[in-house]
Tab-separated table of C-alpha atoms and ligand atoms in Angstrom:
chain	number	residue	atom	x	y	z
D	920	UNK	CA	-54.749	67.172	64.067
D	921	UNK	CA	-58.265	68.968	63.278
D	922	UNK	CA	-58.385	72.809	63.504
D	923	UNK	CA	-61.120	73.558	66.056
D	924	UNK	CA	-62.422	77.190	65.497
D	925	UNK	CA	-59.985	77.714	69.022
D	926	UNK	CA	-56.961	76.726	67.134
D	927	UNK	CA	-57.678	78.911	63.983
D	928	UNK	CA	-58.513	81.930	66.238
D	929	UNK	CA	-55.348	81.100	68.384
D	930	UNK	CA	-53.529	81.092	64.984
D	931	UNK	CA	-54.629	84.668	64.634
D	932	UNK	CA	-54.019	85.762	67.441
D	933	UNK	CA	-50.391	85.014	66.699
D	934	UNK	CA	-50.178	86.263	63.283
D	935	UNK	CA	-51.747	89.815	64.705
D	936	UNK	CA	-48.296	89.399	67.315
D	937	UNK	CA	-46.114	89.085	64.063
D	938	UNK	CA	-47.685	92.238	62.317
D	939	UNK	CA	-47.496	94.222	65.866
D	940	UNK	CA	-44.015	93.096	65.838
D	941	UNK	CA	-43.285	94.081	62.375
D	942	UNK	CA	-45.232	97.745	62.596
D	943	UNK	CA	-42.819	98.076	65.554
D	944	UNK	CA	-39.719	97.241	63.556
D	945	UNK	CA	-40.948	100.025	60.828
D	946	UNK	CA	-41.553	102.383	63.512
D	947	UNK	CA	-37.898	102.053	64.827
D	948	UNK	CA	-39.176	100.794	68.257
D	949	UNK	CA	-37.723	99.073	70.688
D	950	UNK	CA	-39.246	95.335	70.931
D	951	UNK	CA	-39.564	93.808	74.850
D	952	UNK	CA	-38.498	90.269	75.342
D	953	UNK	CA	-41.676	88.559	75.531
D	954	UNK	CA	-41.473	89.619	71.715
D	955	UNK	CA	-37.974	88.310	71.167
D	956	UNK	CA	-39.225	84.963	72.829
D	957	UNK	CA	-41.936	85.151	70.128
D	958	UNK	CA	-39.998	85.233	67.380
D	959	UNK	CA	-37.201	82.475	68.303
D	960	UNK	CA	-41.193	80.353	69.103
D	961	UNK	CA	-42.577	81.805	66.113
D	962	UNK	CA	-40.839	83.443	63.871
D	963	UNK	CA	-40.126	81.351	60.129
D	964	UNK	CA	-37.012	82.237	58.962
D	965	UNK	CA	-38.521	84.282	55.642
D	966	UNK	CA	-40.227	86.399	58.163
D	967	UNK	CA	-37.556	87.171	60.308
D	968	UNK	CA	-35.046	87.881	57.607
D	969	UNK	CA	-37.433	90.419	56.439
D	970	UNK	CA	-37.452	91.962	59.397
D	971	UNK	CA	-33.470	91.983	60.353
D	972	UNK	CA	-32.751	93.088	56.496
D	973	UNK	CA	-35.366	96.340	57.230
D	974	UNK	CA	-33.201	96.716	60.222
D	975	UNK	CA	-29.623	96.195	58.890
D	976	UNK	CA	-30.155	98.514	55.815
D	977	UNK	CA	-31.933	101.255	58.084
D	978	UNK	CA	-28.346	100.903	60.060
D	979	UNK	CA	-25.671	100.583	57.546
D	980	UNK	CA	-27.990	100.501	53.792
D	981	UNK	CA	-25.363	98.059	51.822
D	982	UNK	CA	-22.716	98.417	53.432
D	983	UNK	CA	-20.695	94.936	54.640
D	984	UNK	CA	-17.803	95.615	56.593
D	985	UNK	CA	-14.553	93.742	56.872
D	986	UNK	CA	-10.938	94.041	58.714
D	987	UNK	CA	-7.726	92.346	58.120
D	988	UNK	CA	-6.075	90.955	61.322
D	989	UNK	CA	-4.431	88.078	62.427
D	990	UNK	CA	-4.511	86.049	65.550
D	991	UNK	CA	-2.215	85.113	68.009
D	992	UNK	CA	-3.126	82.520	70.828
D	993	UNK	CA	-0.344	82.389	73.364
D	994	UNK	CA	-1.558	78.921	74.549
D	995	UNK	CA	-4.132	76.290	73.594
D	996	UNK	CA	-3.811	74.676	77.445
D	997	UNK	CA	-6.353	75.762	79.639
D	998	UNK	CA	-6.935	75.525	83.404
D	999	UNK	CA	-10.514	76.150	82.869
D	1000	UNK	CA	-13.178	73.253	82.052
D	1001	UNK	CA	-15.280	74.624	80.100
D	1002	UNK	CA	-16.956	71.550	78.555
D	1003	UNK	CA	-17.745	73.105	75.272
D	1004	UNK	CA	-14.010	73.540	74.635
D	1005	UNK	CA	-11.391	71.620	73.000
D	1006	UNK	CA	-8.487	74.042	74.747
D	1007	UNK	CA	-9.592	72.473	78.117
D	1008	UNK	CA	-9.113	68.937	77.339
D	1009	UNK	CA	-5.312	69.460	76.704
D	1010	UNK	CA	-4.086	70.536	80.433
D	1011	UNK	CA	-4.349	66.745	81.034
D	1012	UNK	CA	-1.618	66.285	78.321
D	1013	UNK	CA	-0.132	69.509	78.447
D	1014	UNK	CA	3.025	68.721	76.717
D	1015	UNK	CA	1.226	68.391	73.963
D	1016	UNK	CA	-0.070	72.174	73.601
D	1017	UNK	CA	1.769	74.762	72.973
D	1018	UNK	CA	2.778	77.953	75.245
D	1019	UNK	CA	4.262	80.601	73.880
D	1020	UNK	CA	6.654	83.471	74.703
D	1021	UNK	CA	6.941	87.015	74.120
D	1022	UNK	CA	9.780	86.110	71.599
D	1023	UNK	CA	7.469	83.439	70.524
D	1024	UNK	CA	5.041	85.831	70.100
D	1025	UNK	CA	6.521	88.694	68.575
D	1026	UNK	CA	8.117	86.515	65.899
D	1027	UNK	CA	4.395	85.836	64.450
D	1028	UNK	CA	3.584	89.793	64.945
D	1029	UNK	CA	7.387	90.267	62.666
D	1030	UNK	CA	5.969	87.868	60.354
D	1031	UNK	CA	3.140	90.203	59.288
D	1032	UNK	CA	5.526	92.828	58.636
D	1033	UNK	CA	4.824	94.690	55.547
D	1034	UNK	CA	1.657	92.894	55.511
D	1035	UNK	CA	-1.576	95.415	55.047
D	1036	UNK	CA	-3.016	94.069	58.557
D	1037	UNK	CA	-4.980	96.509	60.967
D	1038	UNK	CA	-5.453	94.597	63.922
D	1039	UNK	CA	-4.290	92.096	65.896
D	1040	UNK	CA	-6.531	89.495	68.072
D	1041	UNK	CA	-4.986	88.425	70.983
D	1042	UNK	CA	-6.945	85.343	72.865
D	1043	UNK	CA	-6.144	82.114	74.015
D	1044	UNK	CA	-6.422	79.547	77.022
D	1045	UNK	CA	-5.340	80.694	80.687
D	1046	UNK	CA	-2.594	79.788	82.681
D	1047	UNK	CA	-0.442	80.908	85.619
D	1048	UNK	CA	2.878	82.155	83.585
D	1049	UNK	CA	0.443	84.597	81.437
D	1050	UNK	CA	-0.189	87.308	84.274
D	1051	UNK	CA	-0.468	90.924	83.973
D	1052	UNK	CA	3.266	91.438	83.467
D	1053	UNK	CA	3.816	89.516	80.989
D	1054	UNK	CA	1.118	91.308	78.908
D	1055	UNK	CA	2.022	95.068	79.828
D	1056	UNK	CA	5.378	93.183	78.486
D	1057	UNK	CA	4.053	92.091	75.216
D	1058	UNK	CA	1.786	95.136	74.501
D	1059	UNK	CA	4.426	97.187	74.891
D	1060	UNK	CA	6.905	95.176	72.093
D	1061	UNK	CA	4.343	95.027	70.219
D	1062	UNK	CA	3.949	98.753	70.171
D	1063	UNK	CA	7.165	99.819	69.980
D	1064	UNK	CA	7.481	97.175	66.627
D	1065	UNK	CA	4.736	98.615	65.250
D	1066	UNK	CA	2.586	101.419	66.575
D	1067	UNK	CA	-0.095	101.701	64.390
D	1068	UNK	CA	-1.118	98.126	64.731
D	1069	UNK	CA	-4.206	98.113	66.765
D	1070	UNK	CA	-4.471	95.332	69.651
D	1071	UNK	CA	-7.741	93.707	70.307
D	1072	UNK	CA	-6.939	91.525	73.213
D	1073	UNK	CA	-8.096	89.379	76.022
D	1074	UNK	CA	-11.370	88.952	77.460
D	1075	UNK	CA	-13.187	88.958	81.148
D	1076	UNK	CA	-11.737	85.286	81.436
D	1077	UNK	CA	-8.353	86.130	81.371
D	1078	UNK	CA	-8.493	89.448	82.906
D	1079	UNK	CA	-10.725	88.294	85.717
D	1080	UNK	CA	-8.259	85.528	86.461
D	1081	UNK	CA	-4.578	87.961	86.415
D	1082	UNK	CA	-6.351	91.087	88.191
D	1083	UNK	CA	-7.224	88.752	91.117
D	1084	UNK	CA	-3.820	86.705	90.895
D	1085	UNK	CA	-2.199	90.381	90.887
D	1086	UNK	CA	-4.194	91.776	93.543
D	1087	UNK	CA	-5.670	94.707	91.198
D	1088	UNK	CA	-9.118	95.493	90.468
D	1089	UNK	CA	-10.578	95.605	86.971
D	1090	UNK	CA	-10.298	99.652	86.826
D	1091	UNK	CA	-6.514	99.227	87.801
D	1092	UNK	CA	-5.669	96.527	86.029
D	1093	UNK	CA	-7.427	97.372	82.584
D	1094	UNK	CA	-5.082	100.668	83.244
D	1095	UNK	CA	-1.724	99.234	83.256
D	1096	UNK	CA	-2.823	97.524	80.239
D	1097	UNK	CA	-4.555	100.408	78.728
D	1098	UNK	CA	-1.067	102.111	79.339
D	1099	UNK	CA	0.737	99.615	78.059
D	1100	UNK	CA	-1.040	99.217	74.392
D	1101	UNK	CA	-4.372	97.701	74.975
D	1102	UNK	CA	-6.403	99.400	72.248
D	1103	UNK	CA	-9.881	97.356	72.382
D	1104	UNK	CA	-10.991	94.084	74.373
D	1105	UNK	CA	-12.999	91.008	72.351
D	1106	UNK	CA	-16.306	89.599	72.484
D	1107	UNK	CA	-15.103	86.166	73.636
D	1108	UNK	CA	-15.925	84.486	77.107
D	1109	UNK	CA	-19.413	85.698	77.181
D	1110	UNK	CA	-21.092	82.290	76.226
D	1111	UNK	CA	-24.511	82.223	77.846
D	1112	UNK	CA	-24.387	84.379	80.975
D	1113	UNK	CA	-27.373	82.845	82.751
D	1114	UNK	CA	-26.167	81.143	85.399
D	1115	UNK	CA	-28.235	77.957	85.207
D	1116	UNK	CA	-26.440	77.093	81.782
D	1117	UNK	CA	-23.353	78.969	82.836
D	1118	UNK	CA	-22.531	76.197	85.578
D	1119	UNK	CA	-23.307	73.512	83.457
D	1120	UNK	CA	-21.121	74.780	80.389
D	1121	UNK	CA	-18.211	76.796	82.227
D	1122	UNK	CA	-18.417	76.173	85.664
D	1123	UNK	CA	-15.125	77.759	86.771
D	1124	UNK	CA	-14.649	80.506	85.210
D	1125	UNK	CA	-15.800	84.007	85.488
D	1126	UNK	CA	-19.415	84.593	85.929
D	1127	UNK	CA	-22.004	86.379	83.806
D	1128	UNK	CA	-22.028	89.202	85.887
D	1129	UNK	CA	-18.096	89.518	86.281
D	1130	UNK	CA	-18.090	89.590	82.010
D	1131	UNK	CA	-20.551	92.615	81.999
D	1132	UNK	CA	-18.751	94.434	84.902
D	1133	UNK	CA	-15.749	94.156	83.260
D	1134	UNK	CA	-16.739	95.395	80.019
D	1135	UNK	CA	-18.666	98.171	82.034
D	1136	UNK	CA	-15.440	99.164	83.501
D	1137	UNK	CA	-13.376	99.341	80.010
D	1138	UNK	CA	-16.349	101.464	78.429
D	1139	UNK	CA	-16.264	103.749	81.600
D	1140	UNK	CA	-12.563	104.254	80.758
D	1141	UNK	CA	-13.709	105.087	77.299
D	1142	UNK	CA	-12.851	102.204	75.513
D	1143	UNK	CA	-14.957	100.033	72.614
D	1144	UNK	CA	-15.576	96.083	72.747
D	1145	UNK	CA	-17.762	93.739	71.319
D	1146	UNK	CA	-19.876	91.075	72.655
D	1147	UNK	CA	-20.215	86.935	71.939
D	1148	UNK	CA	-23.233	84.196	72.918
D	1149	UNK	CA	-22.385	80.752	72.081
D	1150	UNK	CA	-25.900	79.369	71.103
D	1151	UNK	CA	-26.954	76.225	70.042
D	1152	UNK	CA	-26.133	73.899	73.094
D	1153	UNK	CA	-28.426	73.052	76.026
D	1154	UNK	CA	-29.546	76.538	76.128
D	1155	UNK	CA	-33.427	77.347	75.810
D	1156	UNK	CA	-34.546	80.489	73.729
D	1157	UNK	CA	-35.175	82.312	77.532
D	1158	UNK	CA	-32.303	81.859	77.862
D	1159	UNK	CA	-30.572	83.261	74.423
D	1160	UNK	CA	-33.239	86.445	75.029
D	1161	UNK	CA	-31.960	86.828	78.423
D	1162	UNK	CA	-28.053	86.578	77.264
D	1163	UNK	CA	-29.352	89.484	74.843
D	1164	UNK	CA	-31.175	91.504	77.089
D	1165	UNK	CA	-28.264	91.953	79.293
D	1166	UNK	CA	-26.423	93.448	76.752
D	1167	UNK	CA	-28.919	95.323	75.136
D	1168	UNK	CA	-28.982	97.043	79.144
D	1169	UNK	CA	-25.122	97.382	79.714
D	1170	UNK	CA	-25.325	99.160	75.759
D	1171	UNK	CA	-27.865	101.450	76.652
D	1172	UNK	CA	-25.988	102.359	80.069
D	1173	UNK	CA	-22.300	102.832	77.984
D	1174	UNK	CA	-22.766	102.427	74.397
D	1175	UNK	CA	-19.198	101.038	74.328
D	1176	UNK	CA	-20.333	97.703	72.120
D	1177	UNK	CA	-19.538	98.139	68.526
D	1178	UNK	CA	-20.531	94.952	67.532
D	1179	UNK	CA	-22.264	91.284	68.404
D	1180	UNK	CA	-21.248	88.153	67.465
D	1181	UNK	CA	-23.047	84.815	67.305
D	1182	UNK	CA	-21.096	81.994	67.891
D	1183	UNK	CA	-22.297	78.451	67.045
D	1184	UNK	CA	-21.508	75.483	69.342
D	1185	UNK	CA	-19.347	73.561	67.151
D	1186	UNK	CA	-19.130	69.630	68.660
D	1187	UNK	CA	-15.867	68.423	67.567
D	1188	UNK	CA	-13.387	66.754	70.106
D	1189	UNK	CA	-15.064	68.325	73.243
D	1190	UNK	CA	-17.149	67.205	76.497
D	1191	UNK	CA	-20.636	68.076	74.956
D	1192	UNK	CA	-19.589	66.259	71.370
D	1193	UNK	CA	-22.521	64.158	72.500
D	1194	UNK	CA	-24.817	67.130	71.290
D	1195	UNK	CA	-25.940	67.610	67.648
D	1196	UNK	CA	-25.487	71.142	66.152
D	1197	UNK	CA	-28.371	73.595	65.159
D	1198	UNK	CA	-29.095	73.435	61.692
D	1199	UNK	CA	-28.540	76.387	59.006
D	1200	UNK	CA	-31.967	77.776	59.365
D	1201	UNK	CA	-31.548	78.068	62.969
D	1202	UNK	CA	-28.377	79.926	62.543
D	1203	UNK	CA	-30.308	81.855	60.240
D	1204	UNK	CA	-33.095	82.879	62.472
D	1205	UNK	CA	-30.427	83.248	65.176
D	1206	UNK	CA	-28.505	86.214	63.148
D	1207	UNK	CA	-31.940	87.770	62.232
D	1208	UNK	CA	-33.434	87.680	65.621
D	1209	UNK	CA	-29.990	89.088	67.196
D	1210	UNK	CA	-29.805	92.152	64.930
D	1211	UNK	CA	-34.071	92.709	65.547
D	1212	UNK	CA	-33.641	92.728	69.276
D	1213	UNK	CA	-30.271	94.505	69.233
D	1214	UNK	CA	-31.319	98.026	68.307
D	1215	UNK	CA	-28.727	99.493	70.001
D	1216	UNK	CA	-25.725	97.770	68.306
D	1217	UNK	CA	-24.346	99.204	65.462
D	1218	UNK	CA	-23.399	96.001	64.087
D	1219	UNK	CA	-23.750	92.356	63.668
D	1220	UNK	CA	-20.958	89.966	62.758
D	1221	UNK	CA	-20.294	86.732	61.082
D	1222	UNK	CA	-17.228	84.728	61.743
D	1223	UNK	CA	-17.122	83.012	58.435
D	1224	UNK	CA	-14.339	80.228	59.418
D	1225	UNK	CA	-16.897	79.114	61.416
D	1226	UNK	CA	-19.847	78.747	59.591
D	1227	UNK	CA	-18.612	78.570	55.938
D	1228	UNK	CA	-18.290	81.033	53.325
D	1229	UNK	CA	-22.149	79.753	51.819
D	1230	UNK	CA	-23.780	80.407	54.886
D	1231	UNK	CA	-21.490	83.350	55.774
D	1232	UNK	CA	-22.846	85.065	52.719
D	1233	UNK	CA	-26.251	84.219	53.335
D	1234	UNK	CA	-26.316	85.471	56.830
D	1235	UNK	CA	-25.466	89.021	54.887
D	1236	UNK	CA	-29.674	88.797	53.979
D	1237	UNK	CA	-30.861	88.107	57.770
D	1238	UNK	CA	-28.675	91.037	59.639
D	1239	UNK	CA	-25.300	90.452	59.509
D	1240	UNK	CA	-22.870	93.441	57.827
D	1241	UNK	CA	-20.056	92.360	59.130
D	1242	UNK	CA	-17.418	89.946	57.899
D	1243	UNK	CA	-14.780	88.775	60.258
D	1244	UNK	CA	-11.768	86.215	59.092
D	1245	UNK	CA	-9.930	88.098	56.263
D	1246	UNK	CA	-6.641	86.917	54.453
D	1247	UNK	CA	-4.865	84.337	56.578
D	1248	UNK	CA	-6.644	83.445	60.135
D	1249	UNK	CA	-4.169	81.965	62.371
D	1250	UNK	CA	-6.860	81.059	65.177
D	1251	UNK	CA	-6.760	77.414	66.236
D	1252	UNK	CA	-10.022	77.778	68.843
D	1253	UNK	CA	-12.510	76.707	65.917
D	1254	UNK	CA	-10.210	74.145	63.866
D	1255	UNK	CA	-10.197	72.182	66.750
D	1256	UNK	CA	-13.833	72.444	67.497
D	1257	UNK	CA	-14.988	71.275	63.968
D	1258	UNK	CA	-15.126	74.513	62.011
D	1259	UNK	CA	-16.388	74.317	58.796
D	1260	UNK	CA	-12.737	75.570	57.847
D	1261	UNK	CA	-9.816	73.862	58.703
D	1262	UNK	CA	-7.623	76.288	57.524
D	1263	UNK	CA	-9.288	79.374	56.920
D	1264	UNK	CA	-7.998	81.595	54.758
D	1265	UNK	CA	-9.716	84.112	52.044
D	1266	UNK	CA	-8.052	86.624	50.069
D	1267	UNK	CA	-9.489	90.312	49.947
D	1268	UNK	CA	-10.207	89.717	46.698
D	1269	UNK	CA	-12.311	86.158	47.713
D	1270	UNK	CA	-13.978	88.424	50.330
D	1271	UNK	CA	-15.225	90.689	48.331
D	1272	UNK	CA	-16.546	88.954	45.761
D	1273	UNK	CA	-18.496	86.797	48.261
D	1274	UNK	CA	-19.817	90.400	49.555
D	1275	UNK	CA	-20.291	91.780	45.796
D	1276	UNK	CA	-21.963	88.282	45.321
D	1277	UNK	CA	-24.761	89.336	47.092
D	1278	UNK	CA	-25.193	93.012	45.959
D	1279	UNK	CA	-23.726	94.484	49.059
D	1280	UNK	CA	-20.668	97.139	48.993
D	1281	UNK	CA	-17.701	95.603	50.370
D	1282	UNK	CA	-16.070	97.870	52.936
D	1283	UNK	CA	-12.498	97.313	54.422
D	1284	UNK	CA	-13.277	98.942	58.134
D	1285	UNK	CA	-10.395	99.260	61.007
D	1286	UNK	CA	-11.197	97.892	64.078
D	1287	UNK	CA	-13.031	101.502	65.482
D	1288	UNK	CA	-15.130	101.106	61.871
D	1289	UNK	CA	-13.572	103.833	60.377
D	1290	UNK	CA	-13.466	103.215	56.641
D	1291	UNK	CA	-9.968	101.924	55.503
D	1292	UNK	CA	-11.199	101.144	51.674
D	1293	UNK	CA	-14.289	101.333	50.030
D	1294	UNK	CA	-14.099	97.710	47.784
D	1295	UNK	CA	-17.641	98.871	46.054
D	1296	UNK	CA	-15.958	100.173	42.498
D	1297	UNK	CA	-12.671	97.995	43.042
D	1298	UNK	CA	-12.313	96.090	39.888
D	1299	UNK	CA	-9.758	93.907	40.348
D	1300	UNK	CA	-7.408	92.563	37.818
D	1301	UNK	CA	-8.461	89.558	35.843
D	1302	UNK	CA	-12.195	91.138	35.732
D	1303	UNK	CA	-13.109	91.584	39.020
D	1304	UNK	CA	-16.222	89.669	38.247
D	1305	UNK	CA	-18.158	87.299	40.567
D	1306	UNK	CA	-18.130	83.964	39.704
D	1307	UNK	CA	-20.023	81.688	41.375
D	1308	UNK	CA	-19.957	80.780	45.131
D	1309	UNK	CA	-16.559	80.255	46.574
D	1310	UNK	CA	-16.575	76.967	48.507
D	1311	UNK	CA	-18.066	73.860	48.327
D	1312	UNK	CA	-21.587	73.087	50.034
D	1313	UNK	CA	-20.640	72.980	53.859
D	1314	UNK	CA	-21.352	69.694	55.909
D	1315	UNK	CA	-24.124	69.940	57.587
G	375	V47	O1	-15.316	82.900	74.086
G	375	V47	C1	-14.884	77.825	72.051
G	375	V47	C2	-15.949	80.325	71.872
G	375	V47	C3	-14.993	81.989	71.666
G	375	V47	C4	-16.532	76.374	70.744
G	375	V47	O2	-14.653	90.116	69.484
G	375	V47	C5	-16.279	77.958	70.751
G	375	V47	O3	-14.432	90.003	67.041
G	375	V47	C6	-17.990	77.307	69.441
G	375	V47	O4	-14.731	85.279	70.718
G	375	V47	N1	-17.628	75.568	69.602
G	375	V47	C7	-13.943	83.007	71.274
G	375	V47	N2	-17.386	77.971	69.661
G	375	V47	C8	-13.896	83.778	70.040
G	375	V47	C9	-14.640	84.683	70.047
G	375	V47	C10	-14.479	85.837	69.109
G	375	V47	C11	-14.245	85.116	67.351
G	375	V47	C12	-14.478	86.033	66.645
G	375	V47	C13	-14.242	87.000	66.883
G	375	V47	C14	-14.347	87.942	67.767
G	375	V47	C15	-14.312	89.180	68.080
G	375	V47	C16	-14.136	87.166	68.921
G	375	V47	O5	-15.130	80.808	70.786
G	375	V47	C17	-15.083	81.849	73.153
G	375	V47	C18	-16.457	80.606	72.852
G	375	V47	O6	-17.426	81.313	73.144
G	375	V47	N3	-16.034	78.432	71.727
G	375	V47	N4	-15.242	76.667	72.053
G	375	V47	C19	-17.180	75.519	70.306
G	375	V47	N5	-16.724	74.434	70.488
G	376	SF4	FE1	-10.352	77.987	78.459
G	376	SF4	FE2	-11.656	79.833	77.101
G	376	SF4	FE3	-11.824	77.295	75.882
G	376	SF4	FE4	-12.550	77.716	78.728
G	376	SF4	S1	-13.517	78.393	76.345
G	376	SF4	S2	-11.523	76.079	78.782
G	376	SF4	S3	-11.639	79.406	79.241
G	376	SF4	S4	-9.972	78.447	76.883
């Protein structure tokens, strides 16, 4: 293609717009949804990284947070039919899945006795036997066994289902579960809010508006929660920006979100396996634009079992300041969907070295971002030195 004067002019105009956005970031000004769309369409990886890193360092300096938690998934069978999820397929052969009782799950909780975990993350499929009374009893038993363990549990998908079934409003249901021990709400179930996409990938579970309303009610009760976005499937950049914008608006209203976690669509063993996965470059661009756009979120988190350790480490230069998934990650949802780490487990030492390897400061936090331990000057027994990248090259 030859460059006509018009083409050259257009390129200059584009550069001008990127320059303007860059100046806005320097002045800590909020970018618009149009700006965000522009960045998705025209921002190079290097440009986006430098902007996102400025925002990250202005908010969190070099600090990189992690926490020690474990997962409990009550079941891997689900009545809903999200096409991207390997759990929904198991309902046809339910006997191949698991359906834990409270006793089964308390045995998992007890297996962590004496281990330095501060949080249990509970989320899984939706089945009728798991109702409000079930979770109330389960949370009470956890708290009576280990009162200081933070319960981060369930998503609007489960809440909406069980509260409707039990004829409770969101406020009534959440109040019951809070009294039983629920401490915070994880970010799952958000997927893509836009109804055009949600209808195609998650037709029968709660809507985007219901997801947002449930979090609004929880925040109004004084609770904290997280938010996610499942990206890299059939959505367009406009749908991602719409999703981020709805989160930013709710955060302006309530201030209850702690962290945003972009989740990369993985294509193994689900009804969307025909789709290619997006590239690592796209993952890093997406982290960066999320960091730039969500100016009222304190933290952007990478879930390393999903993207692999190397990309998680790289993401720390693209806006991410928090890495999830330590010690002995017991979740199955990702290994079933084709995550990089089939049996994700990372020792604290490995994670600390991963963070130090890119000159960041590792801080162990609790769920509410209170510092548990600053590992910046920690020397481990061998010699505490970083010995190179920790995992083999990722496969995609
Ligand atoms: O909502 C399901 C996603 C989410 C696939 O809040 C998939 O701290 C990719 O929300 N490819 C649940 N993703 C997990 C989640 C989460 C994870 C880590 C930390 C936190 C937090 C929350 O997993 C679901 C869905 O978006 N998911 N299938 C798949 N094939
Ligand atoms: Fe069920 Fe959640 Fe999977 Fe959807 S994403 S099928 S609601 S477990």
